[in-house]
Short mmCIF file of C-alpha atoms and ligand atoms in Angstrom, two decimals:
data_model
loop_
_atom_site.label_atom_id
_atom_site.label_comp_id
_atom_site.label_asym_id
_atom_site.label_seq_id
_atom_site.Cartn_x
_atom_site.Cartn_y
_atom_site.Cartn_z
CA UNK U 1 -95.92 -252.48 38.58
CA UNK U 2 -96.90 -251.36 42.06
CA UNK U 3 -96.24 -247.76 42.78
CA UNK U 4 -95.04 -248.08 46.38
CA UNK U 5 -91.68 -249.63 47.08
CA UNK U 6 -92.49 -250.22 50.71
CA UNK U 7 -95.55 -252.20 49.57
CA UNK U 8 -93.39 -254.24 47.24
CA UNK U 9 -90.85 -255.10 49.90
CA UNK U 10 -93.65 -255.94 52.38
CA UNK U 11 -95.09 -258.36 49.77
CA UNK U 12 -91.72 -259.87 49.42
CA UNK U 13 -92.04 -262.87 51.59
CA UNK U 14 -88.50 -263.85 51.00
CA UNK U 15 -87.17 -260.51 52.29
CA UNK U 16 -85.57 -262.05 55.33
CA UNK U 17 -83.32 -264.03 53.08
CA UNK U 18 -81.69 -260.81 51.94
CA UNK U 19 -79.04 -260.74 54.69
CA UNK U 20 -77.70 -257.57 56.10
CA UNK U 21 -74.40 -256.18 54.88
CA UNK U 22 -74.27 -257.81 51.48
CA UNK U 23 -72.47 -255.83 48.76
CA UNK U 24 -73.66 -255.20 45.17
CA UNK U 25 -71.80 -254.08 42.09
CA UNK U 26 -73.68 -253.07 38.90
CA UNK U 27 -72.03 -252.71 35.63
CA UNK U 28 -74.04 -250.47 33.30
CA UNK U 29 -74.05 -250.20 29.57
CA UNK U 30 -76.23 -248.30 27.07
CA UNK U 31 -78.41 -245.21 27.23
CA UNK U 32 -79.58 -242.85 30.08
CA UNK U 33 -82.56 -245.15 30.45
CA UNK U 34 -80.17 -247.84 31.75
CA UNK U 35 -78.27 -245.41 33.85
CA UNK U 36 -81.51 -244.44 35.51
CA UNK U 37 -82.57 -248.12 35.85
CA UNK U 38 -79.25 -248.85 37.57
CA UNK U 39 -80.04 -246.14 40.14
CA UNK U 40 -83.38 -247.76 40.68
CA UNK U 41 -81.70 -251.16 41.25
CA UNK U 42 -79.25 -249.74 43.73
CA UNK U 43 -82.12 -247.95 45.57
CA UNK U 44 -84.18 -251.10 45.74
CA UNK U 45 -81.24 -253.17 46.87
CA UNK U 46 -80.23 -250.66 49.50
CA UNK U 47 -83.71 -250.97 51.00
CA UNK U 48 -83.00 -254.72 51.06
CA UNK U 49 -79.77 -254.19 52.99
CA UNK U 50 -77.23 -254.31 50.17
CA UNK U 51 -74.51 -251.69 50.07
CA UNK U 52 -73.04 -250.59 46.78
CA UNK U 53 -69.43 -251.20 46.00
CA UNK U 54 -67.22 -249.74 43.29
CA UNK U 55 -65.38 -252.85 42.10
CA UNK U 56 -66.67 -256.38 41.35
CA UNK U 57 -64.14 -258.13 43.56
CA UNK U 58 -65.66 -256.62 46.67
CA UNK U 59 -69.24 -257.76 45.71
CA UNK U 60 -71.49 -260.61 46.84
CA UNK U 61 -73.86 -259.73 44.00
CA UNK U 62 -72.89 -258.59 40.49
CA UNK U 63 -75.44 -257.33 38.05
CA UNK U 64 -74.82 -256.56 34.36
CA UNK U 65 -77.31 -253.96 33.16
CA UNK U 66 -76.83 -254.64 29.49
CA UNK U 67 -77.57 -252.85 26.20
CA UNK U 68 -78.50 -254.42 22.84
CA UNK U 69 -78.54 -251.40 20.54
CA UNK U 70 -75.44 -252.30 18.45
CA UNK U 71 -72.64 -254.84 17.70
CA UNK U 72 -72.15 -258.07 19.62
CA UNK U 73 -74.08 -257.22 22.78
CA UNK U 74 -74.56 -260.88 23.81
CA UNK U 75 -70.88 -261.51 23.33
CA UNK U 76 -70.07 -258.50 25.57
CA UNK U 77 -72.19 -259.99 28.36
CA UNK U 78 -70.51 -263.43 28.11
CA UNK U 79 -67.07 -261.87 28.06
CA UNK U 80 -67.79 -259.74 31.15
CA UNK U 81 -69.27 -262.73 32.94
CA UNK U 82 -66.19 -264.79 32.01
CA UNK U 83 -64.02 -262.25 33.84
CA UNK U 84 -65.81 -263.09 37.06
CA UNK U 85 -65.21 -266.81 36.88
CA UNK U 86 -62.30 -266.57 39.37
CA UNK U 87 -64.43 -264.59 41.81
CA UNK U 88 -67.16 -267.23 41.57
CA UNK U 89 -64.52 -270.05 42.17
CA UNK U 90 -63.34 -268.16 45.29
CA UNK U 91 -66.95 -267.51 46.52
CA UNK U 92 -69.55 -269.93 45.32
CA UNK U 93 -72.22 -267.83 46.98
CA UNK U 94 -71.47 -264.95 44.68
CA UNK U 95 -74.51 -264.22 42.57
CA UNK U 96 -74.31 -262.95 39.01
CA UNK U 97 -77.35 -261.57 37.25
CA UNK U 98 -78.07 -259.98 33.88
CA UNK U 99 -80.64 -257.32 33.42
CA UNK U 100 -81.33 -254.63 30.81
CA UNK U 101 -81.97 -255.09 27.11
CA UNK U 102 -79.87 -258.24 26.45
CA UNK U 103 -81.54 -259.87 29.44
CA UNK U 104 -84.92 -259.06 27.91
CA UNK U 105 -83.88 -260.21 24.49
CA UNK U 106 -82.11 -263.45 25.37
CA UNK U 107 -83.89 -264.57 28.58
CA UNK U 108 -83.06 -268.21 29.54
CA UNK U 109 -80.63 -268.54 26.54
CA UNK U 110 -78.04 -266.58 28.71
CA UNK U 111 -78.26 -269.09 31.48
CA UNK U 112 -78.09 -272.05 29.06
CA UNK U 113 -74.98 -270.66 27.43
CA UNK U 114 -73.28 -269.48 30.64
CA UNK U 115 -73.64 -271.50 33.80
CA UNK U 116 -72.01 -268.62 35.72
CA UNK U 117 -75.18 -266.57 35.40
CA UNK U 118 -77.61 -267.20 38.26
CA UNK U 119 -80.52 -265.05 37.19
CA UNK U 120 -81.83 -262.93 34.32
CA UNK U 121 -84.46 -260.23 34.47
CA UNK U 122 -86.10 -258.11 31.87
CA UNK U 123 -86.52 -254.36 31.56
CA UNK U 124 -90.10 -254.50 33.04
CA UNK U 125 -89.09 -256.58 36.02
CA UNK U 126 -86.71 -254.22 37.86
CA UNK U 127 -89.02 -253.80 40.90
CA UNK U 128 -89.03 -257.57 41.37
CA UNK U 129 -85.22 -257.69 41.76
CA UNK U 130 -85.11 -258.20 45.55
CA UNK U 131 -87.47 -261.13 45.20
CA UNK U 132 -85.62 -262.48 42.14
CA UNK U 133 -82.39 -262.46 44.15
CA UNK U 134 -84.07 -264.05 47.18
CA UNK U 135 -85.49 -266.81 45.01
CA UNK U 136 -82.10 -267.44 43.48
CA UNK U 137 -80.53 -267.68 46.99
CA UNK U 138 -83.29 -269.91 48.18
CA UNK U 139 -82.69 -272.43 45.46
CA UNK U 140 -79.08 -272.69 46.55
CA UNK U 141 -75.96 -272.81 44.45
CA UNK U 142 -76.96 -273.86 40.90
CA UNK U 143 -80.59 -272.55 41.29
CA UNK U 144 -81.56 -270.38 38.37
CA UNK U 145 -84.19 -267.65 37.96
CA UNK U 146 -85.54 -266.01 34.81
CA UNK U 147 -88.12 -263.23 35.05
CA UNK U 148 -88.49 -261.41 31.71
CA UNK U 149 -92.17 -260.89 30.98
CA UNK U 150 -93.58 -257.53 29.89
CA UNK U 151 -96.36 -256.04 32.00
CA UNK U 152 -98.19 -254.60 29.03
CA UNK U 153 -101.56 -254.36 30.69
CA UNK U 154 -100.45 -252.57 33.82
CA UNK U 155 -100.17 -248.76 33.92
CA UNK U 156 -96.76 -247.24 34.14
CA UNK U 157 -96.63 -246.19 37.81
CA UNK U 158 -93.15 -245.91 39.10
CA UNK U 159 -91.66 -243.40 41.46
CA UNK U 160 -88.26 -242.00 40.57
CA UNK U 161 -85.69 -243.75 42.76
CA UNK U 162 -82.26 -242.17 42.92
CA UNK U 163 -79.95 -242.49 45.88
CA UNK U 164 -78.24 -239.10 45.71
CA UNK U 165 -80.08 -237.09 43.08
CA UNK U 166 -77.41 -234.43 43.19
CA UNK U 167 -77.62 -231.17 41.10
CA UNK U 168 -78.93 -232.71 37.87
CA UNK U 169 -80.93 -235.87 37.55
CA UNK U 170 -83.19 -237.87 35.21
CA UNK U 171 -86.91 -238.45 35.49
CA UNK U 172 -88.55 -241.14 33.35
CA UNK U 173 -91.75 -240.03 31.68
CA UNK U 174 -92.32 -242.74 29.16
CA UNK U 175 -91.16 -246.29 28.67
CA UNK U 176 -90.96 -248.48 25.58
CA UNK U 177 -91.44 -247.53 21.97
CA UNK U 178 -94.15 -248.21 19.35
CA UNK U 179 -92.31 -246.62 16.41
CA UNK U 180 -90.61 -249.82 15.10
CA UNK U 181 -87.92 -248.08 13.10
CA UNK U 182 -86.69 -250.98 10.90
CA UNK U 183 -83.16 -250.90 12.31
CA UNK U 184 -84.02 -250.72 16.02
CA UNK U 185 -84.25 -253.36 18.68
CA UNK U 186 -85.72 -251.14 21.34
CA UNK U 187 -89.40 -251.87 20.71
CA UNK U 188 -88.58 -255.53 21.35
CA UNK U 189 -86.39 -254.93 24.43
CA UNK U 190 -88.46 -252.24 26.11
CA UNK U 191 -91.94 -253.25 25.05
CA UNK U 192 -94.97 -251.04 24.24
CA UNK U 193 -94.85 -247.36 24.80
CA UNK U 194 -96.50 -246.14 28.03
CA UNK U 195 -96.57 -242.70 29.72
CA UNK U 196 -96.59 -241.98 33.43
CA UNK U 197 -99.53 -239.85 34.67
CA UNK U 198 -98.67 -236.16 34.73
CA UNK U 199 -99.39 -235.76 38.39
CA UNK U 200 -96.85 -238.48 39.24
CA UNK U 201 -94.12 -236.76 37.23
CA UNK U 202 -94.96 -233.45 38.96
CA UNK U 203 -94.75 -235.08 42.38
CA UNK U 204 -91.38 -236.52 41.50
CA UNK U 205 -89.99 -233.16 40.37
CA UNK U 206 -91.28 -231.47 43.53
CA UNK U 207 -89.72 -234.15 45.66
CA UNK U 208 -86.39 -233.91 43.80
CA UNK U 209 -86.27 -230.17 44.13
CA UNK U 210 -86.93 -230.56 47.89
CA UNK U 211 -83.81 -232.84 47.92
CA UNK U 212 -81.69 -230.16 46.24
CA UNK U 213 -82.01 -230.99 42.59
CA UNK U 214 -81.71 -227.98 40.36
CA UNK U 215 -82.04 -229.61 36.86
CA UNK U 216 -84.17 -232.46 35.57
CA UNK U 217 -83.90 -234.25 32.26
CA UNK U 218 -87.15 -235.89 31.24
CA UNK U 219 -86.44 -239.28 29.79
CA UNK U 220 -88.06 -241.52 27.22
CA UNK U 221 -87.38 -243.23 23.88
CA UNK U 222 -89.72 -240.70 22.23
CA UNK U 223 -90.63 -238.07 24.84
CA UNK U 224 -92.79 -236.02 22.55
CA UNK U 225 -95.32 -238.80 22.07
CA UNK U 226 -95.98 -238.52 25.87
CA UNK U 227 -99.71 -238.67 26.63
CA UNK U 228 -100.87 -238.64 30.26
CA UNK U 229 -104.08 -240.48 31.25
CA UNK U 230 -105.53 -236.95 31.82
CA UNK U 231 -105.00 -236.10 28.14
CA UNK U 232 -101.96 -233.77 28.67
CA UNK U 233 -99.30 -234.02 25.94
CA UNK U 234 -95.56 -233.42 26.17
CA UNK U 235 -95.76 -229.71 25.63
CA UNK U 236 -98.40 -229.43 28.43
CA UNK U 237 -96.20 -231.47 30.79
CA UNK U 238 -93.11 -229.38 30.04
CA UNK U 239 -94.96 -226.08 30.60
CA UNK U 240 -96.54 -227.32 33.80
CA UNK U 241 -93.09 -228.37 35.26
CA UNK U 242 -91.67 -224.98 34.08
CA UNK U 243 -94.49 -222.99 35.70
CA UNK U 244 -95.41 -224.94 38.79
CA UNK U 245 -92.16 -226.31 40.15
CA UNK U 246 -89.00 -224.59 41.47
CA UNK U 247 -86.65 -226.61 39.32
CA UNK U 248 -84.15 -224.25 37.65
CA UNK U 249 -83.56 -226.08 34.45
CA UNK U 250 -85.49 -228.62 32.36
CA UNK U 251 -84.07 -230.77 29.55
CA UNK U 252 -85.48 -233.79 27.77
CA UNK U 253 -84.31 -236.66 25.59
CA UNK U 254 -85.02 -238.13 23.08
CA UNK U 255 -87.58 -236.28 20.91
CA UNK U 256 -88.55 -237.68 17.57
CA UNK U 257 -88.76 -235.37 14.50
CA UNK U 258 -92.12 -236.71 13.33
CA UNK U 259 -93.75 -235.67 16.66
CA UNK U 260 -92.02 -232.36 17.00
CA UNK U 261 -94.65 -229.58 16.55
CA UNK U 262 -95.16 -225.88 16.86
CA UNK U 263 -96.94 -226.15 20.22
CA UNK U 264 -93.85 -227.73 21.75
CA UNK U 265 -91.61 -225.12 20.13
CA UNK U 266 -93.78 -222.30 21.49
CA UNK U 267 -93.70 -223.77 25.02
CA UNK U 268 -89.87 -223.98 24.84
CA UNK U 269 -89.63 -220.42 23.54
CA UNK U 270 -91.91 -218.88 26.17
CA UNK U 271 -90.32 -220.69 29.09
CA UNK U 272 -86.68 -219.81 28.56
CA UNK U 273 -84.23 -219.90 30.29
CA UNK U 274 -85.90 -222.56 32.43
CA UNK U 275 -86.35 -224.96 29.51
CA UNK U 276 -82.84 -225.22 28.03
CA UNK U 277 -82.09 -224.00 24.58
CA UNK U 278 -80.80 -227.34 23.50
CA UNK U 279 -82.52 -230.06 21.41
CA UNK U 280 -81.26 -233.52 20.52
CA UNK U 281 -83.29 -234.33 17.41
CA UNK U 282 -81.97 -237.53 15.63
CA UNK U 283 -82.42 -237.56 11.85
CA UNK U 284 -80.56 -240.86 11.21
CA UNK U 285 -80.28 -240.20 7.42
CA UNK U 286 -80.35 -237.28 5.06
CA UNK U 287 -81.82 -239.34 2.27
CA UNK U 288 -85.73 -239.50 2.06
CA UNK U 289 -85.48 -242.90 0.32
CA UNK U 290 -83.46 -244.33 3.28
CA UNK U 291 -85.68 -242.60 5.82
CA UNK U 292 -88.64 -244.37 4.24
CA UNK U 293 -86.83 -247.72 4.41
CA UNK U 294 -86.06 -246.90 8.12
CA UNK U 295 -89.76 -246.23 8.81
CA UNK U 296 -88.88 -242.97 10.43
CA UNK U 297 -92.06 -241.20 9.38
CA UNK U 298 -90.60 -237.98 7.93
CA UNK U 299 -88.70 -236.91 4.78
CA UNK U 300 -85.52 -234.88 4.58
CA UNK U 301 -87.54 -231.82 3.68
CA UNK U 302 -89.91 -232.25 6.65
CA UNK U 303 -86.93 -232.51 8.98
CA UNK U 304 -85.49 -229.32 7.51
CA UNK U 305 -88.91 -227.63 7.92
CA UNK U 306 -89.00 -228.50 11.64
CA UNK U 307 -85.49 -227.19 12.05
CA UNK U 308 -86.44 -223.85 10.47
CA UNK U 309 -89.61 -223.68 12.79
CA UNK U 310 -87.29 -224.27 15.74
CA UNK U 311 -84.60 -221.75 14.72
CA UNK U 312 -87.33 -219.09 14.04
CA UNK U 313 -88.69 -219.41 17.53
CA UNK U 314 -85.50 -220.11 19.51
CA UNK U 315 -82.71 -218.29 17.60
CA UNK U 316 -79.90 -219.41 19.99
CA UNK U 317 -80.93 -223.08 19.98
CA UNK U 318 -78.19 -225.62 19.90
CA UNK U 319 -78.84 -228.92 18.13
CA UNK U 320 -77.38 -232.32 18.26
CA UNK U 321 -78.38 -235.49 16.38
CA UNK U 322 -77.90 -239.23 15.88
CA UNK U 323 -76.88 -240.64 12.46
CA UNK U 324 -76.69 -244.10 11.09
CA UNK U 325 -74.35 -244.82 8.13
CA UNK U 326 -74.35 -247.92 5.94
CA UNK U 327 -78.08 -248.73 6.44
CA UNK U 328 -79.06 -251.50 3.95
CA UNK U 329 -79.25 -250.12 0.39
CA UNK U 330 -77.55 -246.81 1.29
CA UNK U 331 -75.73 -245.63 -1.87
CA UNK U 332 -72.95 -243.15 -1.97
CA UNK U 333 -75.43 -240.50 -3.08
CA UNK U 334 -77.66 -241.28 -0.05
CA UNK U 335 -74.65 -240.97 2.11
CA UNK U 336 -73.68 -237.65 0.62
CA UNK U 337 -77.24 -236.41 1.30
CA UNK U 338 -76.54 -237.16 4.98
CA UNK U 339 -73.33 -235.25 4.93
CA UNK U 340 -75.04 -232.33 3.24
CA UNK U 341 -77.93 -232.38 5.85
CA UNK U 342 -75.27 -232.13 8.62
CA UNK U 343 -73.81 -229.14 6.85
CA UNK U 344 -77.23 -227.52 6.34
CA UNK U 345 -78.62 -228.06 9.86
CA UNK U 346 -75.38 -227.45 11.74
CA UNK U 347 -75.66 -229.76 14.74
CA UNK U 348 -72.94 -228.86 17.24
CA UNK U 349 -72.55 -232.47 18.26
CA UNK U 350 -73.29 -235.69 16.34
CA UNK U 351 -73.68 -239.24 17.57
CA UNK U 352 -72.88 -241.37 14.46
CA UNK U 353 -72.91 -245.15 14.20
CA UNK U 354 -72.36 -247.84 11.59
CA UNK U 355 -75.58 -249.71 10.94
CA UNK U 356 -75.63 -253.01 12.86
CA UNK U 357 -78.24 -255.67 12.09
CA UNK U 358 -80.33 -256.41 15.16
CA UNK U 359 -82.41 -259.46 16.05
CA UNK U 360 -86.20 -259.38 15.28
CA UNK U 361 -85.84 -256.20 13.14
CA UNK U 362 -86.99 -255.76 9.52
CA UNK U 363 -83.81 -254.24 8.27
CA UNK U 364 -81.77 -257.27 9.38
CA UNK U 365 -83.63 -259.19 6.74
CA UNK U 366 -83.02 -256.71 3.95
CA UNK U 367 -80.85 -258.36 1.27
CA UNK U 368 -78.80 -255.27 0.27
CA UNK U 369 -76.59 -254.99 3.32
CA UNK U 370 -73.59 -252.65 3.03
CA UNK U 371 -70.07 -253.93 3.21
CA UNK U 372 -68.34 -253.28 6.56
CA UNK U 373 -65.36 -251.54 4.87
CA UNK U 374 -67.82 -249.12 3.15
CA UNK U 375 -69.42 -248.42 6.50
CA UNK U 376 -66.04 -247.69 8.12
CA UNK U 377 -65.11 -245.43 5.32
CA UNK U 378 -68.48 -243.45 5.47
CA UNK U 379 -68.32 -243.11 9.21
CA UNK U 380 -64.83 -241.64 9.06
CA UNK U 381 -65.83 -239.24 6.29
CA UNK U 382 -68.92 -238.16 8.21
CA UNK U 383 -66.97 -237.40 11.30
CA UNK U 384 -64.40 -235.48 9.26
CA UNK U 385 -67.14 -233.44 7.59
CA UNK U 386 -68.74 -232.67 10.89
CA UNK U 387 -65.48 -231.73 12.47
CA UNK U 388 -65.33 -228.75 10.17
CA UNK U 389 -68.92 -227.82 11.03
CA UNK U 390 -68.46 -228.36 14.76
CA UNK U 391 -65.21 -226.27 14.95
CA UNK U 392 -66.78 -223.41 13.07
CA UNK U 393 -69.83 -223.39 15.38
CA UNK U 394 -67.70 -223.64 18.49
CA UNK U 395 -65.85 -220.39 17.65
CA UNK U 396 -68.87 -218.26 18.69
CA UNK U 397 -68.36 -219.28 22.31
CA UNK U 398 -64.88 -217.84 22.70
CA UNK U 399 -65.13 -214.91 25.00
CA UNK U 400 -68.84 -215.42 25.60
CA UNK U 401 -70.07 -215.53 29.25
CA UNK U 402 -72.44 -218.50 29.88
CA UNK U 403 -74.58 -219.36 32.88
CA UNK U 404 -73.18 -222.55 34.26
CA UNK U 405 -74.97 -224.79 36.78
CA UNK U 406 -72.16 -226.19 38.80
CA UNK U 407 -72.42 -230.01 39.12
CA UNK U 408 -69.16 -231.13 40.63
CA UNK U 409 -65.61 -230.56 41.80
CA UNK U 410 -62.39 -232.31 41.04
CA UNK U 411 -60.29 -232.21 44.19
CA UNK U 412 -57.02 -232.91 42.51
CA UNK U 413 -57.18 -230.26 39.85
CA UNK U 414 -59.34 -227.73 41.81
CA UNK U 415 -61.64 -227.73 38.84
CA UNK U 416 -65.40 -227.13 38.95
CA UNK U 417 -67.55 -228.50 36.14
CA UNK U 418 -71.03 -227.88 35.15
CA UNK U 419 -73.14 -227.37 32.06
CA UNK U 420 -74.45 -224.40 30.17
CA UNK U 421 -78.06 -224.23 28.89
CA UNK U 422 -76.67 -225.50 25.58
CA UNK U 423 -75.46 -228.67 27.31
CA UNK U 424 -71.81 -227.81 27.01
CA UNK U 425 -69.51 -229.30 29.68
CA UNK U 426 -67.56 -226.43 31.03
CA UNK U 427 -64.48 -226.70 33.31
CA UNK U 428 -63.12 -223.79 35.40
CA UNK U 429 -61.31 -223.13 38.66
CA UNK U 430 -63.42 -222.42 41.75
CA UNK U 431 -64.47 -223.41 45.24
CA UNK U 432 -66.66 -226.44 45.82
CA UNK U 433 -69.04 -224.31 47.86
CA UNK U 434 -70.38 -223.26 44.37
CA UNK U 435 -71.74 -226.71 43.61
CA UNK U 436 -75.50 -226.41 42.93
CA UNK U 437 -75.28 -222.64 42.11
CA UNK U 438 -75.69 -220.99 38.74
CA UNK U 439 -72.56 -218.91 38.00
CA UNK U 440 -71.37 -216.79 35.06
CA UNK U 441 -68.26 -218.29 33.35
CA UNK U 442 -66.34 -216.63 30.54
CA UNK U 443 -65.32 -219.11 27.82
CA UNK U 444 -61.56 -219.17 27.11
CA UNK U 445 -61.27 -222.33 24.97
CA UNK U 446 -64.25 -223.84 23.18
CA UNK U 447 -64.48 -227.35 21.62
CA UNK U 448 -67.79 -228.69 20.29
CA UNK U 449 -68.86 -230.56 23.45
CA UNK U 450 -66.42 -229.32 26.24
CA UNK U 451 -65.02 -225.97 27.11
CA UNK U 452 -62.63 -224.20 29.48
CA UNK U 453 -63.54 -220.93 31.16
CA UNK U 454 -62.98 -218.45 33.96
CA UNK U 455 -65.42 -217.74 36.69
CA UNK U 456 -66.64 -214.05 36.42
N1 SAH Z 1 -85.42 -243.28 20.49
C1 SAH Z 1 -84.27 -242.64 19.92
C2 SAH Z 1 -83.07 -243.56 19.74
C3 SAH Z 1 -82.69 -244.49 20.70
S1 SAH Z 1 -81.41 -245.56 20.20
C4 SAH Z 1 -84.66 -242.00 18.57
O1 SAH Z 1 -85.54 -242.53 17.94
O2 SAH Z 1 -84.03 -241.11 18.23
C5 SAH Z 1 -80.01 -244.38 20.03
C6 SAH Z 1 -79.39 -244.32 18.68
O3 SAH Z 1 -78.83 -245.55 18.31
C7 SAH Z 1 -80.40 -244.15 17.53
O4 SAH Z 1 -80.79 -242.76 17.36
C8 SAH Z 1 -79.63 -244.63 16.37
O5 SAH Z 1 -78.85 -243.61 15.78
C9 SAH Z 1 -78.67 -245.66 16.93
N2 SAH Z 1 -79.10 -247.01 16.57
C10 SAH Z 1 -80.22 -247.68 16.89
N3 SAH Z 1 -80.28 -248.94 16.32
C11 SAH Z 1 -79.11 -248.98 15.62
C12 SAH Z 1 -78.60 -250.04 14.78
N4 SAH Z 1 -79.23 -251.13 14.55
N5 SAH Z 1 -77.41 -249.81 14.21
C13 SAH Z 1 -76.69 -248.70 14.46
N6 SAH Z 1 -77.15 -247.67 15.17
C14 SAH Z 1 -78.39 -247.82 15.81
FE1 SF4 Z 2 -85.76 -247.16 18.17
FE2 SF4 Z 2 -87.14 -245.67 16.47
FE3 SF4 Z 2 -88.11 -246.21 18.87
FE4 SF4 Z 2 -86.09 -244.59 18.64
S1 SF4 Z 2 -88.05 -244.23 17.79
S2 SF4 Z 2 -86.28 -246.22 20.11
S3 SF4 Z 2 -84.92 -245.45 16.98
S4 SF4 Z 2 -87.78 -247.72 17.20
FE1 F3S Z 3 -79.38 -250.00 24.86
FE2 F3S Z 3 -81.72 -250.70 25.65
FE3 F3S Z 3 -80.95 -248.23 25.96
S1 F3S Z 3 -80.79 -251.39 23.82
S2 F3S Z 3 -79.65 -247.96 24.15
S3 F3S Z 3 -80.02 -250.00 26.92
S4 F3S Z 3 -83.03 -248.92 25.54
#
């Protein structure tokens, strides 16, 4: 993709068709990648004279930025589009588009099955959005556009585009994924893995800091396989941002256990508190047999080994993880290995899901699929087991004073909220002039992900 948005718009011959004062509504599903892509879409469309609105009934353009990671994603798109039927009856010029991972996965099938959809665009085609809309408008009511090709041969050169970056914001550093975990659709919906050049990421962070951003989260499906064209790896990038920019806090997500190494741990340890003492490190299963079938590239023992390395270098580290239950062939014993791994590692938060067969993936073809009722039962038991672990771990925060970077203010309740280095959401009373500041807050009530406190 071209790096300069101005260039893009200049090349967009149909730009004049994008009338002034049109209104756009984007409905976003899925991961932070999609949240960031939605920001990019709003920014591009603002440059093309669209203003964002907060409800679909005010819009001339509705975009569904879809997610395909689990259960019935295509159905969800159709059911949301169905809700807009009345709006379209009232205003035949209303355009409805589908982007994101379902758009990439289904392409023209979406339009074939739902005539209400005017255009579909893939995850690699966001920068073409103004031109896609213009083409859809040019072809009149009933004209359809599908643009869902990957640009595998082009380097990953995009500038971070966020309208109001605020106190904390995301910066993409990689796109796509080459890991092909057997359960996962992402390599098919996001294409091959590519890294942005280190200097581009640095430029973005400098610019965001100049606009008032205090915290950046580096984003990618597997950030620690980052490799800049200059040869720098993820640890090098992290250290350079920590040392050479004025950002106050750095986070990243998601890292992969197989690529987590001592060099990265050392960089984190020596750049605290700037690099937050929080790591989201998904293990998916506690059974080596299942991990192998998932093609995760590590064993239970290797995961535990990495956790010990991390805890040795960063004693106060807070961990979270993703877990799948009911992967094909998972026995009760495999599941119990997962529960025991949770108890051994002690993640303060878990994101656990029932396995859901995804199109194109190997595991969807496995013949030993697990019954839905067994998955339900295991998920409930896993959450119950973690509840005990999470509550125990949360106790240590009672009475502790944490540095909170204030992100927002709730006018009605007079509440400020912000996050601690450990990624806990903390709510406390205070004045909104504190937004953007780092303040000490004494924790009075601690749950595993949210807390209540008093400004010190
Ligand atoms: N790149 C990240 C994961 C991104 S997807 C990583 O490798 O950790 C986010 C989470 O969704 C995954 O960690 C996994 O727990 C879950 N997930 C992915 N595919 C799934 C599927 N088919 N069924 C259930 N959960 C799935
Ligand atoms: Fe999916 Fe695995 Fe890639 Fe994560 S690392 S996005 S789970 S294929
Ligand atoms: Fe969903 Fe695509 Fe993200 S499938 S989780 S929106 S990468």
